[in-house]
Amino acid sequence: MSQHNDVQLRRRIERILERHPNVSSLAVRQRLIADVKPAHFYLHLIPFYDQNRIDDSSDIQRELDKMMAMHLGLSVIARTLSTKPYNYRQIERALLKLTLNFNHTNSIN
């Protein structure tokens, strides 16, 4: 029964993405209105993340901007973003981009 439900859920996600290409994870969850635990639901989104069919970049950037405004360190930002239900590939790209632009300080002995 569980496999049948998983297949149905995947089909529903597929239809949402056909109608709304490059929609965010949050929008997929809102349109789906499913009684699925977030951790279980995230597993169903991974194949669509791998295909670049879900775009969380604006949500990720909004989170980054908030945390940068609070002057949080890179490790705190990375840890916080990694616990959010966003496209993990886009989180990785955003963090790599952030590290390139991060103001590194040199220790003076």
Coordinates of C-alpha atoms in Angstrom, one line a residue:
M1 CA 0.0 0.0 0.0
S2 CA 2.8 2.4 0.8
Q3 CA 4.5 1.9 -2.6
H4 CA 1.1 2.7 -4.2
N5 CA 0.8 5.9 -2.2
D6 CA 4.4 6.8 -3.1
V7 CA 3.7 6.4 -6.8
Q8 CA 0.5 8.5 -6.5
L9 CA 2.4 11.2 -4.7
R10 CA 5.1 11.2 -7.3
R11 CA 2.5 11.5 -10.1
R12 CA 0.8 14.4 -8.4
I13 CA 4.1 16.2 -8.0
E14 CA 4.9 15.5 -11.7
R15 CA 1.5 17.1 -12.7
I16 CA 2.1 20.1 -10.5
L17 CA 5.5 20.7 -12.2
E18 CA 4.0 20.3 -15.6
R19 CA 1.5 23.0 -14.9
H20 CA 3.9 25.2 -13.0
P21 CA 7.5 24.7 -14.2
N22 CA 10.3 25.7 -11.9
V23 CA 8.0 26.3 -8.9
S24 CA 9.5 26.3 -5.4
S25 CA 9.4 23.4 -2.9
L26 CA 7.0 25.5 -0.8
A27 CA 4.6 26.0 -3.7
V28 CA 4.6 22.3 -4.5
R29 CA 3.8 21.5 -0.9
Q30 CA 1.0 24.1 -0.9
R31 CA -0.5 22.9 -4.1
L32 CA -0.3 19.3 -3.1
I33 CA -2.0 19.7 0.3
A34 CA -1.0 16.2 1.3
D35 CA -0.9 14.7 4.8
V36 CA 2.7 13.6 4.4
K37 CA 5.5 14.1 7.0
P38 CA 8.0 16.7 5.8
A39 CA 10.9 14.2 5.9
H40 CA 9.0 11.7 3.9
F41 CA 7.8 14.3 1.4
Y42 CA 11.3 15.7 0.9
L43 CA 12.4 12.2 -0.3
H44 CA 9.9 12.5 -3.1
L45 CA 11.2 15.9 -4.2
I46 CA 14.9 14.8 -4.6
P47 CA 14.4 13.4 -8.1
F48 CA 12.9 16.7 -9.2
Y49 CA 15.7 18.6 -7.5
D50 CA 18.2 16.5 -9.5
Q51 CA 16.3 17.3 -12.7
N52 CA 16.4 21.1 -11.8
R53 CA 12.6 21.2 -12.0
I54 CA 12.1 22.9 -8.6
D55 CA 13.6 26.3 -8.1
D56 CA 14.0 27.4 -4.5
S57 CA 16.7 30.0 -5.3
S58 CA 14.6 33.1 -4.4
D59 CA 13.6 31.5 -1.0
I60 CA 17.2 30.5 -0.3
Q61 CA 18.4 34.0 -1.2
R62 CA 15.8 35.6 1.1
E63 CA 17.0 33.4 3.9
L64 CA 20.7 34.2 3.2
D65 CA 20.0 37.9 3.1
K66 CA 18.2 37.7 6.5
M67 CA 21.1 35.8 8.1
M68 CA 23.7 38.0 6.6
A69 CA 21.9 41.1 7.9
M70 CA 22.1 39.4 11.4
H71 CA 25.9 39.1 10.9
L72 CA 25.8 35.3 11.4
G73 CA 28.9 33.3 10.7
L74 CA 29.3 31.1 7.7
S75 CA 29.0 27.8 9.7
V76 CA 25.8 29.0 11.3
I77 CA 24.3 30.0 7.9
A78 CA 25.3 26.7 6.4
R79 CA 23.9 24.7 9.3
T80 CA 20.6 26.7 9.3
L81 CA 20.1 26.4 5.5
S82 CA 20.9 22.7 5.5
T83 CA 18.0 22.1 7.9
K84 CA 15.5 23.9 5.7
P85 CA 13.3 22.1 3.2
Y86 CA 14.9 23.6 0.1
N87 CA 16.5 22.2 -3.0
Y88 CA 19.8 20.8 -1.6
R89 CA 21.6 21.4 -4.9
Q90 CA 20.7 25.1 -4.9
I91 CA 21.6 25.4 -1.2
E92 CA 25.0 24.0 -2.1
R93 CA 25.5 26.5 -5.0
A94 CA 24.4 29.4 -2.8
L95 CA 26.8 28.5 0.0
L96 CA 29.7 28.1 -2.5
K97 CA 28.9 31.5 -4.0
L98 CA 28.7 32.9 -0.5
T99 CA 32.1 31.5 0.5
L100 CA 33.7 33.1 -2.6
N101 CA 32.3 36.5 -1.5
F102 CA 32.7 36.0 2.2
N103 CA 35.0 38.5 3.9
H104 CA 37.8 36.3 5.4
T105 CA 39.7 37.9 8.2
N106 CA 43.4 37.2 8.8
S107 CA 44.5 36.5 12.3
I108 CA 47.4 38.7 13.5
N109 CA 50.0 37.1 15.8

